[in-house]
Amino acid sequence: MENSQRNIFIILCVSLIFSFFFKQAFSSTIEYQSGKNCLKGRDLSKIVVAGGSITEIIYYLGHQSKITAVDRTSRYPIEAKKLPSIGYVRNLSVEGVLSLNPSIVIGENDMGPTTVVEKIISMGIDLRIIPEIQTIEGIYKKINCVSSIFPESKLAQKRVQNLKESIKNLQILRNRSKGNPKKVMVILSIFGSSPIVAGKDTSGNSFIEILNFKNIANNFSGWKAVGIEHITKMNPDVILITKRGSRGYDSSQKLADSQIFKYTNAAKKKVFLYLMEWLC
């Protein structure tokens, strides 16, 4: 178990994780479709998506060919940026959505404003507001909900199952940290020798707290560039890093061998957990 812990790759959608902690409950929209959000879609020929995490989940599940348009927060994968835009997820226009003649609209729980949501429903369009549950297990439930809207596929089943295993590994790490919280560093990206690290008041810090870990970089607020000397002094036990921001460090071994991390406990034990955009 120790070896598997050292080399574990946490395979999660990064836009899902990093939007996860900024979401505010938008219960008014969820109530419109209570109990129906995760049912099979009637017509999936022209999908409009409102929310970057939903877009990434659909790509992740292999159903992207039916997406007609996305909102401005849908920045990954790169292909999604080429699709027509319906505006910002919390400030959509009725005209922008309806002009695309969608067969179904799938949105995050903060999709809005409420008047736009109500108008979409009044037009008889199949609208799904995907519930947001602010726990690690909630990530799996969110992806599983989106998956349930689409026809079953072997690829989607495989990826949902793989994600379930990754969530299980997160739970193991979380449970093991009780009473002896691990010192964790969350890195958004690596530029040169100064990674961008999560301090207090960041989504990364919230993620660490939900895992019952300790943010080793809690002596400053926001996301900041941190040099090698300070990273060595902080000496994190675990380093969480986005796959997109790892800049060529595509394995725990490469990260462990780099001058940036090589003198940390995380490098010595190869405990680098990737927040990945893709699950392969």
Short mmCIF file of C-alpha atoms in Angstrom, two decimals:
data_model
loop_
_atom_site.label_atom_id
_atom_site.label_comp_id
_atom_site.label_asym_id
_atom_site.label_seq_id
_atom_site.Cartn_x
_atom_site.Cartn_y
_atom_site.Cartn_z
CA MET A 1 0.00 0.00 0.00
CA GLU A 2 2.86 2.39 0.78
CA ASN A 3 4.32 2.06 -2.71
CA SER A 4 0.95 2.61 -4.34
CA GLN A 5 0.44 5.68 -2.18
CA ARG A 6 3.78 7.11 -3.25
CA ASN A 7 3.06 6.82 -6.94
CA ILE A 8 -0.65 7.53 -6.99
CA PHE A 9 -1.99 9.79 -9.76
CA ILE A 10 -5.14 11.60 -8.68
CA ILE A 11 -7.08 11.82 -11.89
CA LEU A 12 -9.58 14.64 -11.67
CA CYS A 13 -10.89 17.39 -13.93
CA VAL A 14 -8.99 20.48 -12.92
CA SER A 15 -11.64 22.95 -13.95
CA LEU A 16 -14.03 20.94 -11.81
CA ILE A 17 -11.73 21.13 -8.81
CA PHE A 18 -10.77 24.76 -9.08
CA SER A 19 -14.31 25.99 -9.76
CA PHE A 20 -15.58 23.64 -7.05
CA PHE A 21 -14.80 25.90 -4.10
CA PHE A 22 -16.03 29.17 -5.57
CA LYS A 23 -19.54 27.91 -6.29
CA GLN A 24 -22.40 29.38 -4.30
CA ALA A 25 -25.66 27.53 -3.86
CA PHE A 26 -28.13 28.43 -6.58
CA SER A 27 -31.02 26.41 -5.23
CA SER A 28 -33.67 28.31 -7.17
CA THR A 29 -32.52 26.80 -10.47
CA ILE A 30 -31.97 23.33 -9.06
CA GLU A 31 -35.54 23.27 -7.74
CA TYR A 32 -36.89 23.72 -11.27
CA GLN A 33 -35.61 20.29 -12.26
CA SER A 34 -35.46 18.58 -8.86
CA GLY A 35 -35.04 14.83 -9.34
CA LYS A 36 -34.72 15.14 -13.13
CA ASN A 37 -31.27 16.57 -13.67
CA CYS A 38 -29.56 13.21 -14.10
CA LEU A 39 -32.19 11.42 -16.20
CA LYS A 40 -31.47 10.30 -19.76
CA GLY A 41 -31.68 13.18 -22.25
CA ARG A 42 -34.57 13.19 -24.73
CA ASP A 43 -32.58 14.66 -27.61
CA LEU A 44 -28.80 15.10 -27.47
CA SER A 45 -28.30 16.25 -31.06
CA LYS A 46 -27.52 19.90 -30.19
CA ILE A 47 -26.04 20.37 -26.72
CA VAL A 48 -25.39 23.81 -25.27
CA VAL A 49 -23.20 23.86 -22.17
CA ALA A 50 -23.09 26.54 -19.46
CA GLY A 51 -20.07 25.91 -17.25
CA GLY A 52 -16.46 24.94 -17.84
CA SER A 53 -16.57 21.92 -15.58
CA ILE A 54 -19.56 20.48 -17.48
CA THR A 55 -17.79 20.97 -20.81
CA GLU A 56 -14.71 19.20 -19.53
CA ILE A 57 -16.76 16.34 -18.09
CA ILE A 58 -18.53 15.79 -21.42
CA TYR A 59 -15.19 15.70 -23.24
CA TYR A 60 -13.84 13.41 -20.56
CA LEU A 61 -16.71 11.00 -21.11
CA GLY A 62 -16.21 11.05 -24.89
CA HIS A 63 -19.51 12.73 -25.83
CA GLN A 64 -18.12 16.01 -27.17
CA SER A 65 -19.27 15.56 -30.78
CA LYS A 66 -22.79 16.73 -29.90
CA ILE A 67 -21.74 20.00 -28.24
CA THR A 68 -23.01 22.99 -30.25
CA ALA A 69 -21.87 25.86 -28.02
CA VAL A 70 -20.25 26.54 -24.65
CA ASP A 71 -19.88 29.44 -22.22
CA ARG A 72 -16.76 31.56 -21.69
CA THR A 73 -15.51 29.53 -18.74
CA SER A 74 -15.14 26.50 -21.03
CA ARG A 75 -11.44 27.00 -21.72
CA TYR A 76 -10.37 23.36 -21.70
CA PRO A 77 -9.80 21.27 -23.66
CA ILE A 78 -8.45 23.63 -26.30
CA GLU A 79 -10.93 22.35 -28.90
CA ALA A 80 -13.81 23.69 -26.80
CA LYS A 81 -12.57 27.26 -27.25
CA LYS A 82 -13.32 26.97 -30.97
CA LEU A 83 -17.03 26.45 -30.35
CA PRO A 84 -19.56 29.32 -30.42
CA SER A 85 -19.89 31.13 -27.08
CA ILE A 86 -23.13 31.84 -25.21
CA GLY A 87 -21.48 34.30 -22.82
CA TYR A 88 -20.59 33.98 -19.15
CA VAL A 89 -22.24 31.19 -17.15
CA ARG A 90 -23.73 33.54 -14.54
CA ASN A 91 -24.78 36.24 -16.99
CA LEU A 92 -26.29 34.49 -19.99
CA SER A 93 -28.70 36.08 -22.45
CA VAL A 94 -31.90 34.43 -23.58
CA GLU A 95 -31.23 35.42 -27.19
CA GLY A 96 -27.71 34.00 -27.13
CA VAL A 97 -28.91 30.60 -25.98
CA LEU A 98 -32.11 30.34 -28.03
CA SER A 99 -30.41 31.47 -31.26
CA LEU A 100 -28.53 28.18 -31.28
CA ASN A 101 -31.78 26.17 -31.17
CA PRO A 102 -30.44 23.74 -28.54
CA SER A 103 -32.06 20.35 -28.01
CA ILE A 104 -30.74 20.35 -24.44
CA VAL A 105 -28.92 22.80 -22.16
CA ILE A 106 -26.63 21.37 -19.48
CA GLY A 107 -25.46 23.88 -16.89
CA GLU A 108 -23.58 24.28 -13.64
CA ASN A 109 -25.56 25.06 -10.51
CA ASP A 110 -24.70 28.77 -10.68
CA MET A 111 -26.03 29.16 -14.20
CA GLY A 112 -28.00 32.37 -14.50
CA PRO A 113 -29.49 34.83 -14.17
CA THR A 114 -32.70 33.29 -12.89
CA THR A 115 -34.82 35.09 -15.49
CA VAL A 116 -32.85 33.42 -18.28
CA VAL A 117 -33.18 30.00 -16.68
CA GLU A 118 -36.94 30.48 -16.31
CA LYS A 119 -37.27 31.58 -19.94
CA ILE A 120 -35.36 28.54 -21.22
CA ILE A 121 -37.69 26.28 -19.25
CA SER A 122 -40.80 28.13 -20.44
CA MET A 123 -39.70 27.51 -24.04
CA GLY A 124 -39.87 23.77 -23.41
CA ILE A 125 -36.14 23.21 -23.78
CA ASP A 126 -34.69 20.28 -21.85
CA LEU A 127 -32.62 22.03 -19.17
CA ARG A 128 -30.36 20.19 -16.74
CA ILE A 129 -28.80 22.00 -13.78
CA ILE A 130 -26.14 19.67 -12.42
CA PRO A 131 -26.10 19.61 -8.59
CA GLU A 132 -22.93 20.72 -6.81
CA ILE A 133 -22.01 18.79 -3.65
CA GLN A 134 -19.00 20.27 -1.91
CA THR A 135 -17.20 17.10 -0.93
CA ILE A 136 -14.60 14.93 -2.63
CA GLU A 137 -17.31 12.30 -3.15
CA GLY A 138 -19.42 15.03 -4.75
CA ILE A 139 -16.96 15.22 -7.63
CA TYR A 140 -17.73 11.62 -8.55
CA LYS A 141 -21.47 12.18 -8.17
CA LYS A 142 -21.34 15.21 -10.45
CA ILE A 143 -19.55 13.33 -13.21
CA ASN A 144 -21.81 10.33 -12.79
CA CYS A 145 -24.85 12.61 -13.09
CA VAL A 146 -23.63 14.06 -16.40
CA SER A 147 -22.80 10.57 -17.64
CA SER A 148 -26.37 9.43 -16.89
CA ILE A 149 -27.76 11.99 -19.34
CA PHE A 150 -25.98 10.27 -22.25
CA PRO A 151 -26.37 6.78 -23.72
CA GLU A 152 -24.13 4.21 -22.10
CA SER A 153 -20.69 3.74 -23.64
CA LYS A 154 -17.75 1.56 -22.72
CA LEU A 155 -15.42 4.56 -22.71
CA ALA A 156 -17.62 6.54 -20.31
CA GLN A 157 -18.08 3.52 -18.06
CA LYS A 158 -14.34 2.95 -17.93
CA ARG A 159 -13.56 6.55 -17.12
CA VAL A 160 -16.24 6.81 -14.44
CA GLN A 161 -14.92 3.62 -12.85
CA ASN A 162 -11.33 4.90 -12.98
CA LEU A 163 -12.44 8.13 -11.36
CA LYS A 164 -14.21 6.16 -8.64
CA GLU A 165 -10.93 4.42 -7.85
CA SER A 166 -9.14 7.77 -7.72
CA ILE A 167 -11.73 9.14 -5.31
CA LYS A 168 -11.23 6.04 -3.17
CA ASN A 169 -7.50 6.77 -3.03
CA LEU A 170 -8.22 10.35 -1.99
CA GLN A 171 -10.45 9.06 0.78
CA ILE A 172 -7.67 6.76 2.00
CA LEU A 173 -5.22 9.66 2.13
CA ARG A 174 -7.80 11.82 3.89
CA ASN A 175 -8.55 9.19 6.52
CA ARG A 176 -4.88 8.54 7.14
CA SER A 177 -4.28 12.23 7.75
CA LYS A 178 -6.66 12.44 10.71
CA GLY A 179 -4.75 13.39 13.84
CA ASN A 180 -1.56 13.82 11.84
CA PRO A 181 -2.33 16.12 8.91
CA LYS A 182 0.09 15.97 6.01
CA LYS A 183 1.81 19.15 4.86
CA VAL A 184 0.54 19.81 1.36
CA MET A 185 1.42 22.28 -1.38
CA VAL A 186 -0.92 22.99 -4.31
CA ILE A 187 0.77 24.23 -7.48
CA LEU A 188 -1.23 25.82 -10.27
CA SER A 189 1.63 26.05 -12.76
CA ILE A 190 5.41 26.03 -13.10
CA PHE A 191 7.14 28.96 -14.77
CA GLY A 192 10.92 28.74 -14.66
CA SER A 193 12.05 27.89 -11.15
CA SER A 194 9.19 29.60 -9.30
CA PRO A 195 5.93 27.60 -9.25
CA ILE A 196 2.63 29.41 -8.65
CA VAL A 197 1.54 28.14 -5.22
CA ALA A 198 -1.81 28.33 -3.40
CA GLY A 199 -1.79 30.38 -0.22
CA LYS A 200 -4.73 31.20 2.04
CA ASP A 201 -8.03 32.33 0.53
CA THR A 202 -7.67 30.18 -2.59
CA SER A 203 -9.55 27.24 -4.06
CA GLY A 204 -6.38 25.19 -3.60
CA ASN A 205 -6.37 25.91 0.12
CA SER A 206 -10.03 24.86 0.39
CA PHE A 207 -9.23 21.61 -1.38
CA ILE A 208 -6.43 20.89 1.10
CA GLU A 209 -8.72 21.57 4.06
CA ILE A 210 -11.42 19.22 2.77
CA LEU A 211 -8.77 16.49 2.66
CA ASN A 212 -7.89 17.24 6.31
CA PHE A 213 -4.39 18.21 5.23
CA LYS A 214 -2.39 21.30 6.18
CA ASN A 215 -1.52 23.95 3.61
CA ILE A 216 2.21 24.41 4.02
CA ALA A 217 1.94 27.78 2.24
CA ASN A 218 -0.59 29.34 4.62
CA ASN A 219 1.70 32.24 5.52
CA PHE A 220 0.44 34.29 2.56
CA SER A 221 -2.85 34.88 0.75
CA GLY A 222 -3.71 34.20 -2.87
CA TRP A 223 -1.66 32.51 -5.58
CA LYS A 224 2.02 33.50 -5.54
CA ALA A 225 5.29 32.53 -7.20
CA VAL A 226 7.52 30.70 -4.71
CA GLY A 227 11.24 30.10 -5.29
CA ILE A 228 13.26 26.93 -4.80
CA GLU A 229 14.76 28.02 -1.48
CA HIS A 230 11.36 28.66 0.08
CA ILE A 231 9.88 25.43 -1.28
CA THR A 232 12.79 23.50 0.24
CA LYS A 233 12.28 25.29 3.55
CA MET A 234 8.53 24.59 3.53
CA ASN A 235 9.31 20.91 2.82
CA PRO A 236 5.86 19.62 1.80
CA ASP A 237 4.97 15.96 2.31
CA VAL A 238 2.59 15.98 -0.66
CA ILE A 239 2.52 18.19 -3.75
CA LEU A 240 -0.68 18.59 -5.78
CA ILE A 241 -0.04 19.97 -9.25
CA THR A 242 -2.26 20.54 -12.25
CA LYS A 243 -1.32 18.39 -15.21
CA ARG A 244 -1.79 21.33 -17.54
CA GLY A 245 0.54 23.47 -15.46
CA SER A 246 3.28 20.91 -14.90
CA ARG A 247 5.18 22.17 -17.96
CA GLY A 248 6.66 18.91 -19.18
CA TYR A 249 7.07 17.27 -15.79
CA ASP A 250 4.80 14.44 -16.87
CA SER A 251 5.75 11.92 -14.20
CA SER A 252 6.38 11.86 -10.47
CA GLN A 253 9.97 10.83 -11.18
CA LYS A 254 10.66 13.92 -13.30
CA LEU A 255 9.16 16.14 -10.63
CA ALA A 256 11.18 14.41 -7.92
CA ASP A 257 14.40 14.86 -9.92
CA SER A 258 13.83 18.54 -10.64
CA GLN A 259 15.91 21.16 -8.82
CA ILE A 260 12.68 22.77 -7.68
CA PHE A 261 11.46 19.87 -5.55
CA LYS A 262 14.29 17.35 -5.13
CA TYR A 263 15.05 18.24 -1.49
CA THR A 264 11.45 17.98 -0.25
CA ASN A 265 9.82 15.03 1.50
CA ALA A 266 7.36 14.85 -1.40
CA ALA A 267 10.22 14.27 -3.84
CA LYS A 268 11.95 11.72 -1.63
CA LYS A 269 8.76 9.66 -1.41
CA LYS A 270 7.48 10.62 -4.89
CA VAL A 271 4.16 11.83 -3.53
CA PHE A 272 3.09 14.06 -6.40
CA LEU A 273 -0.65 13.98 -7.01
CA TYR A 274 -1.77 15.23 -10.40
CA LEU A 275 -4.96 17.22 -10.78
CA MET A 276 -5.40 16.10 -14.35
CA GLU A 277 -7.60 17.50 -17.10
CA TRP A 278 -7.88 14.10 -18.75
CA LEU A 279 -8.37 10.53 -17.64
CA CYS A 280 -6.70 8.04 -19.99
#
